[in-house]
Amino acid sequence: MPVDELALQQVSDKLRWFTLDRRDFLRLCGGGLLVCLAGDAAAQESGRGGWGGHPLPQQISAWLAIDERSQVTVFTGKVESGQNIRTSLAQSVAEELRVPFHSITMVMGDTDLVPWDAGTFGSRTTPTMGPQLRSMAAAARQLLVEAAAQRWKAAPATLIATNGKVTNPGSGLSLTYGEITHGEKLTQTVSGDPALTPAPDWKIAGTPVPKANGRDFVTGRHQYPSDIARPGMLYGKILRPSGFRAALVSVDATAAEKMPGVQIIRDGDFIGLVAPDEWTAGQALAAIHAKWTVPPQTSNQDLFDFLQKNAEPGDAAAQANVDQAIASADVKLTQQYTVQYIAHAPLEPRAAVAEWYGGRLTVWTGTQRPFGVRQELSSAFRISESQVRVLMPDMGSGYGGKHSGECAVEAARLAKAAGKPVRLVWTREEEFTWAYFRPAGVMEIRSGASRDGTLVAWAQHNINSGPSGIDTPYNVATKLGQFHEVSEPPLRQGSYRALAATANHFARETHMDELAHALNMDPLEFRLKNLTDPRLRAVFQSAAQQFGWGKTPSTPQRGFGIAGGTEKGGYVAACAEVEIGPDKKVRVRRVVQAWESGAIVNPDGLRNQTMGAIVQGLGGALFEQIRFASGQILNPDFGDYRVPRFRDTPQIEVILLDRKDLPSAGAGETGIVAVAPAIGNAIFAATGTRLRAMPMAVAAPIVS
Amino acid sequence: MADFTLLVNGAPYRVQAAPEEPLLTVLRNRLQLTGTKFGCGEGECGACTVLLSGKAARSCITTVSSAAGSEIITIEGIERHGQLSPVQQAFLEEGAFQCAYCTTGMIVAATSLLQDHPHPTDEQILTAMDGNICRCGTYPRILAAIHRASAIMAQKKGADHARG
Ligand code: FES
Ligand code: FES
């Protein structure tokens, strides 16, 4: 094994130590340099004054350790779920510290080892955790240079840090970082803002470094949360109600209880079981007979009616103001758009392995919020957070769907009652039913434009799906964006990749297309006429140019559409080409998407994310939809809930605009928002049929 | 419960399991071969793909009793003596994954496809692979990786020939 790999192995072996805490870690490292980030800078990243109204815990400091072998360990509460931050954050650290990429080990999402963090969502990792770790790395480099300068009695400014070494060009001497820190126990706190390397000078950041530990993924060696096994571990199952909001009437578990090794665990309406193997656990669950009453509740067909009737009223005066401006416009348009509930359907369902030991609880689970789950566990079992450790092995994705810790709590409940470690992996049906959904929504847009194509007034309302992306980036003299909450929506809803920005962009970019047609203008020309934001203009123009926008007119068999927008610091524009078959079957043939999110940290990872966002966006655009009635999900499986597959995938061309002069923004989410309206606008261009409901190929005169 | 002898990755394993227990849980829980993944348990996603007598099969809907006696190859057996197979190498080189939870199933399915069609057309790939879901949407890269694997295999074959 090469020396570097061996060293890495040793670091991770130490981290696997069960009761290891951060101090122990340092001790095991036998000294070296440890850098912490002081309160203020750390607080800025971690939650802007608290999370969910809770004050921030005292102990928030990012850590970076350099040991005697020049191995660097970085601690962060962010987690890896396929968005590639394990790689991109390590690149940023390697860059500022001037060490080879492979000398870095990222310790992520282990609540005993990493500083507190609100969670991995909202495209916050790259714009906040990135600079934070870079600051620490830059400060660490400075300290190492100063330490070397002291030994050599040289001026720090004359020394060069490169490739894990400090060199004195005058004397030709050099010391590795490990040699500098050898035998020392240096702890240094960083505050203020050390100068960071500007993006044009990057050598490791900004390059297409392949995914860290890629080999472990192609060999199956990587252990996902659902792969974790503990000695003596049992397998859990939970009895689910027959519908939402159900009450238990009666239960008979006698047959199940008689099965070998099965233990039924009951606590009020919570009924679970453990068994020595997964098969027996499933058989035992099937043998439990329970009766439930499910109250009548809203179904798909009444969904939008329900949302509109139960929406919080908006600001009438503000709307009246926009209406007045619209009244004087040459062209007026009012339209409604809808989006259905959809599921995240991560390929790895919720999973947790829980183990109690001496009153202390350890849970391995797939979550975007390890510290949030730690808090859920601590309050569920009334133990202090310091008695709970949550570990998050890189998971089989989440897309915003794994913020909550219900599976972790269930596994811990079973493990506590059984007195043994328990693994609980949700079935696909459970994942489709008992997780939460991307909220459905009704969007209404009222607009007015003058004959020459200038937007004069714009009001966009969103009922239930959320406010993000509701503000139009186009120039409009009188405008309004209003979100109307529904206090008790029919399904449990929560975060999702780009969440409401998808719905709001679908509505706005479809409406822009409608206005363009009403004005007899080219849809791109109409947008650019009303747009000054140079970054958004740039992505529109790049996508259009590569696509050949305007070169070929749409025909009834082939339509072209365009859409774009900005959210969370990312700028996106997409052009779509659809083919309409004689059977009205729509196939998306080609998507060209231009993306800009400041300086690119890893172009390969970014391209991959953008491509994935297009494919995922296509599912929600055309066919993904949760069907539900009377408190039940009617399509809780991949046979009935259709997700994009190989055959659905169009030719995809991604254009990345690298703005090295701008800070890097997150890129996991916004790449999804332009896909649906671009496809819908292309369908209109071909067929003359305007589709205002997502998914568009359901209950519409097209199929897919 | 009954006793079965499974031939997995070239070695015999004796397991005790109910005859109807899926091969998937036997591999994952009883033999600790966790590279084969659970995605749906209903034959709809391909995450659990293994080679059964050389052909891609869904281990979640294959019973242990029906698999006994057949040669079973899991992702752990695709790598030989620390050497990645051409398909694994191609996936790595193309970066054909994000969360990579689908990857092992994709690699096994692609391995089977390339045995049948050493130079597959796009259409043949789509037909063979449409049952494998990548929720992260990495399909274009997986397609490219399969073509690349085919090229690597052809090259190896050429080299072997040259060596005679
Ligand atoms: S787990 Fe077997 S096909 Fe999905
Ligand atoms: S890479 Fe995540 S499911 Fe394929």
PDB file of C-alpha atoms in Angstrom, chain A residues 110-204:
ATOM      1  CA  ASP A 110     -20.423  12.411  12.605  1.00  0.00           C
ATOM      2  CA  THR A 111     -21.897  14.378  15.504  1.00  0.00           C
ATOM      3  CA  ASP A 112     -19.203  13.261  17.954  1.00  0.00           C
ATOM      4  CA  LEU A 113     -16.385  14.376  15.743  1.00  0.00           C
ATOM      5  CA  VAL A 114     -17.505  17.360  13.724  1.00  0.00           C
ATOM      6  CA  PRO A 115     -18.625  20.844  14.697  1.00  0.00           C
ATOM      7  CA  TRP A 116     -22.330  21.494  14.906  1.00  0.00           C
ATOM      8  CA  ASP A 117     -24.000  22.222  11.600  1.00  0.00           C
ATOM      9  CA  ALA A 118     -27.586  22.994  10.630  1.00  0.00           C
ATOM     10  CA  GLY A 119     -27.545  20.515   7.770  1.00  0.00           C
ATOM     11  CA  THR A 120     -26.844  19.988   4.118  1.00  0.00           C
ATOM     12  CA  PHE A 121     -29.562  21.734   2.160  1.00  0.00           C
ATOM     13  CA  GLY A 122     -30.429  24.957   0.408  1.00  0.00           C
ATOM     14  CA  SER A 123     -27.281  24.873  -1.748  1.00  0.00           C
ATOM     15  CA  ARG A 124     -25.348  26.278   1.207  1.00  0.00           C
ATOM     16  CA  THR A 125     -22.299  24.014   1.314  1.00  0.00           C
ATOM     17  CA  THR A 126     -20.278  25.580  -1.481  1.00  0.00           C
ATOM     18  CA  PRO A 127     -20.958  29.258  -0.670  1.00  0.00           C
ATOM     19  CA  THR A 128     -20.538  28.946   3.120  1.00  0.00           C
ATOM     20  CA  MET A 129     -18.682  25.790   4.176  1.00  0.00           C
ATOM     21  CA  GLY A 130     -16.330  26.194   1.217  1.00  0.00           C
ATOM     22  CA  PRO A 131     -14.981  29.620   2.238  1.00  0.00           C
ATOM     23  CA  GLN A 132     -14.944  28.620   5.902  1.00  0.00           C
ATOM     24  CA  LEU A 133     -12.707  25.627   5.313  1.00  0.00           C
ATOM     25  CA  ARG A 134     -10.606  27.634   2.901  1.00  0.00           C
ATOM     26  CA  SER A 135     -10.031  30.292   5.577  1.00  0.00           C
ATOM     27  CA  MET A 136      -8.883  27.680   8.029  1.00  0.00           C
ATOM     28  CA  ALA A 137      -6.600  26.072   5.507  1.00  0.00           C
ATOM     29  CA  ALA A 138      -5.108  29.416   4.515  1.00  0.00           C
ATOM     30  CA  ALA A 139      -4.506  30.262   8.169  1.00  0.00           C
ATOM     31  CA  ALA A 140      -2.956  26.856   8.807  1.00  0.00           C
ATOM     32  CA  ARG A 141      -0.597  27.340   5.896  1.00  0.00           C
ATOM     33  CA  GLN A 142       0.410  30.689   7.302  1.00  0.00           C
ATOM     34  CA  LEU A 143       1.136  29.126  10.706  1.00  0.00           C
ATOM     35  CA  LEU A 144       3.266  26.428   9.136  1.00  0.00           C
ATOM     36  CA  VAL A 145       5.248  28.981   7.194  1.00  0.00           C
ATOM     37  CA  GLU A 146       5.801  31.006  10.355  1.00  0.00           C
ATOM     38  CA  ALA A 147       6.915  27.939  12.303  1.00  0.00           C
ATOM     39  CA  ALA A 148       9.406  27.066   9.588  1.00  0.00           C
ATOM     40  CA  ALA A 149      10.602  30.660   9.468  1.00  0.00           C
ATOM     41  CA  GLN A 150      11.313  30.527  13.171  1.00  0.00           C
ATOM     42  CA  ARG A 151      13.419  27.400  12.852  1.00  0.00           C
ATOM     43  CA  TRP A 152      15.398  28.798   9.992  1.00  0.00           C
ATOM     44  CA  LYS A 153      15.465  32.332  11.359  1.00  0.00           C
ATOM     45  CA  ALA A 154      14.157  33.464   8.031  1.00  0.00           C
ATOM     46  CA  ALA A 155      11.529  36.001   7.094  1.00  0.00           C
ATOM     47  CA  PRO A 156       8.173  34.234   6.501  1.00  0.00           C
ATOM     48  CA  ALA A 157       7.568  36.215   3.337  1.00  0.00           C
ATOM     49  CA  THR A 158      10.655  34.678   1.725  1.00  0.00           C
ATOM     50  CA  LEU A 159       9.393  31.112   2.195  1.00  0.00           C
ATOM     51  CA  ILE A 160       7.165  29.157  -0.145  1.00  0.00           C
ATOM     52  CA  ALA A 161       4.497  26.640   0.820  1.00  0.00           C
ATOM     53  CA  THR A 162       3.834  24.074  -1.856  1.00  0.00           C
ATOM     54  CA  ASN A 163       2.941  20.389  -2.155  1.00  0.00           C
ATOM     55  CA  GLY A 164       2.818  19.799   1.600  1.00  0.00           C
ATOM     56  CA  LYS A 165       6.190  21.432   2.240  1.00  0.00           C
ATOM     57  CA  VAL A 166       7.658  24.749   3.213  1.00  0.00           C
ATOM     58  CA  THR A 167      10.722  25.604   1.207  1.00  0.00           C
ATOM     59  CA  ASN A 168      13.343  28.272   1.632  1.00  0.00           C
ATOM     60  CA  PRO A 169      14.472  29.168  -1.873  1.00  0.00           C
ATOM     61  CA  GLY A 170      17.444  31.038  -0.434  1.00  0.00           C
ATOM     62  CA  SER A 171      18.974  28.075   1.412  1.00  0.00           C
ATOM     63  CA  GLY A 172      17.371  25.316  -0.601  1.00  0.00           C
ATOM     64  CA  LEU A 173      16.097  23.781   2.682  1.00  0.00           C
ATOM     65  CA  SER A 174      12.635  22.362   2.966  1.00  0.00           C
ATOM     66  CA  LEU A 175      10.449  20.765   5.618  1.00  0.00           C
ATOM     67  CA  THR A 176       7.280  18.766   5.162  1.00  0.00           C
ATOM     68  CA  TYR A 177       4.268  19.937   7.137  1.00  0.00           C
ATOM     69  CA  GLY A 178       4.609  16.778   9.204  1.00  0.00           C
ATOM     70  CA  GLU A 179       8.196  17.603  10.058  1.00  0.00           C
ATOM     71  CA  ILE A 180       7.205  21.089  11.108  1.00  0.00           C
ATOM     72  CA  THR A 181       4.455  19.844  13.396  1.00  0.00           C
ATOM     73  CA  HIS A 182       6.426  16.832  14.640  1.00  0.00           C
ATOM     74  CA  GLY A 183       6.269  16.451  18.399  1.00  0.00           C
ATOM     75  CA  GLU A 184       4.249  19.603  18.752  1.00  0.00           C
ATOM     76  CA  LYS A 185       0.752  19.978  20.036  1.00  0.00           C
ATOM     77  CA  LEU A 186      -0.216  23.134  18.322  1.00  0.00           C
ATOM     78  CA  THR A 187      -3.729  24.393  18.680  1.00  0.00           C
ATOM     79  CA  GLN A 188      -4.556  27.547  16.925  1.00  0.00           C
ATOM     80  CA  THR A 189      -7.742  29.490  16.682  1.00  0.00           C
ATOM     81  CA  VAL A 190      -8.414  31.424  13.548  1.00  0.00           C
ATOM     82  CA  SER A 191     -10.505  34.519  13.415  1.00  0.00           C
ATOM     83  CA  GLY A 192     -10.716  37.247  10.859  1.00  0.00           C
ATOM     84  CA  ASP A 193     -10.325  36.601   7.195  1.00  0.00           C
ATOM     85  CA  PRO A 194      -7.010  35.302   5.949  1.00  0.00           C
ATOM     86  CA  ALA A 195      -6.414  36.123   2.301  1.00  0.00           C
ATOM     87  CA  LEU A 196      -7.739  33.367   0.060  1.00  0.00           C
ATOM     88  CA  THR A 197      -6.250  32.257  -3.218  1.00  0.00           C
ATOM     89  CA  PRO A 198      -8.172  33.923  -6.034  1.00  0.00           C
ATOM     90  CA  ALA A 199      -9.909  31.498  -8.395  1.00  0.00           C
ATOM     91  CA  PRO A 200      -7.774  32.354 -11.449  1.00  0.00           C
ATOM     92  CA  ASP A 201      -4.735  31.069  -9.501  1.00  0.00           C
ATOM     93  CA  TRP A 202      -6.328  27.791  -8.405  1.00  0.00           C
ATOM     94  CA  LYS A 203      -4.426  24.627  -9.232  1.00  0.00           C
ATOM     95  CA  ILE A 204      -6.432  21.925  -7.433  1.00  0.00           C
TER      96      ILE A 204
END
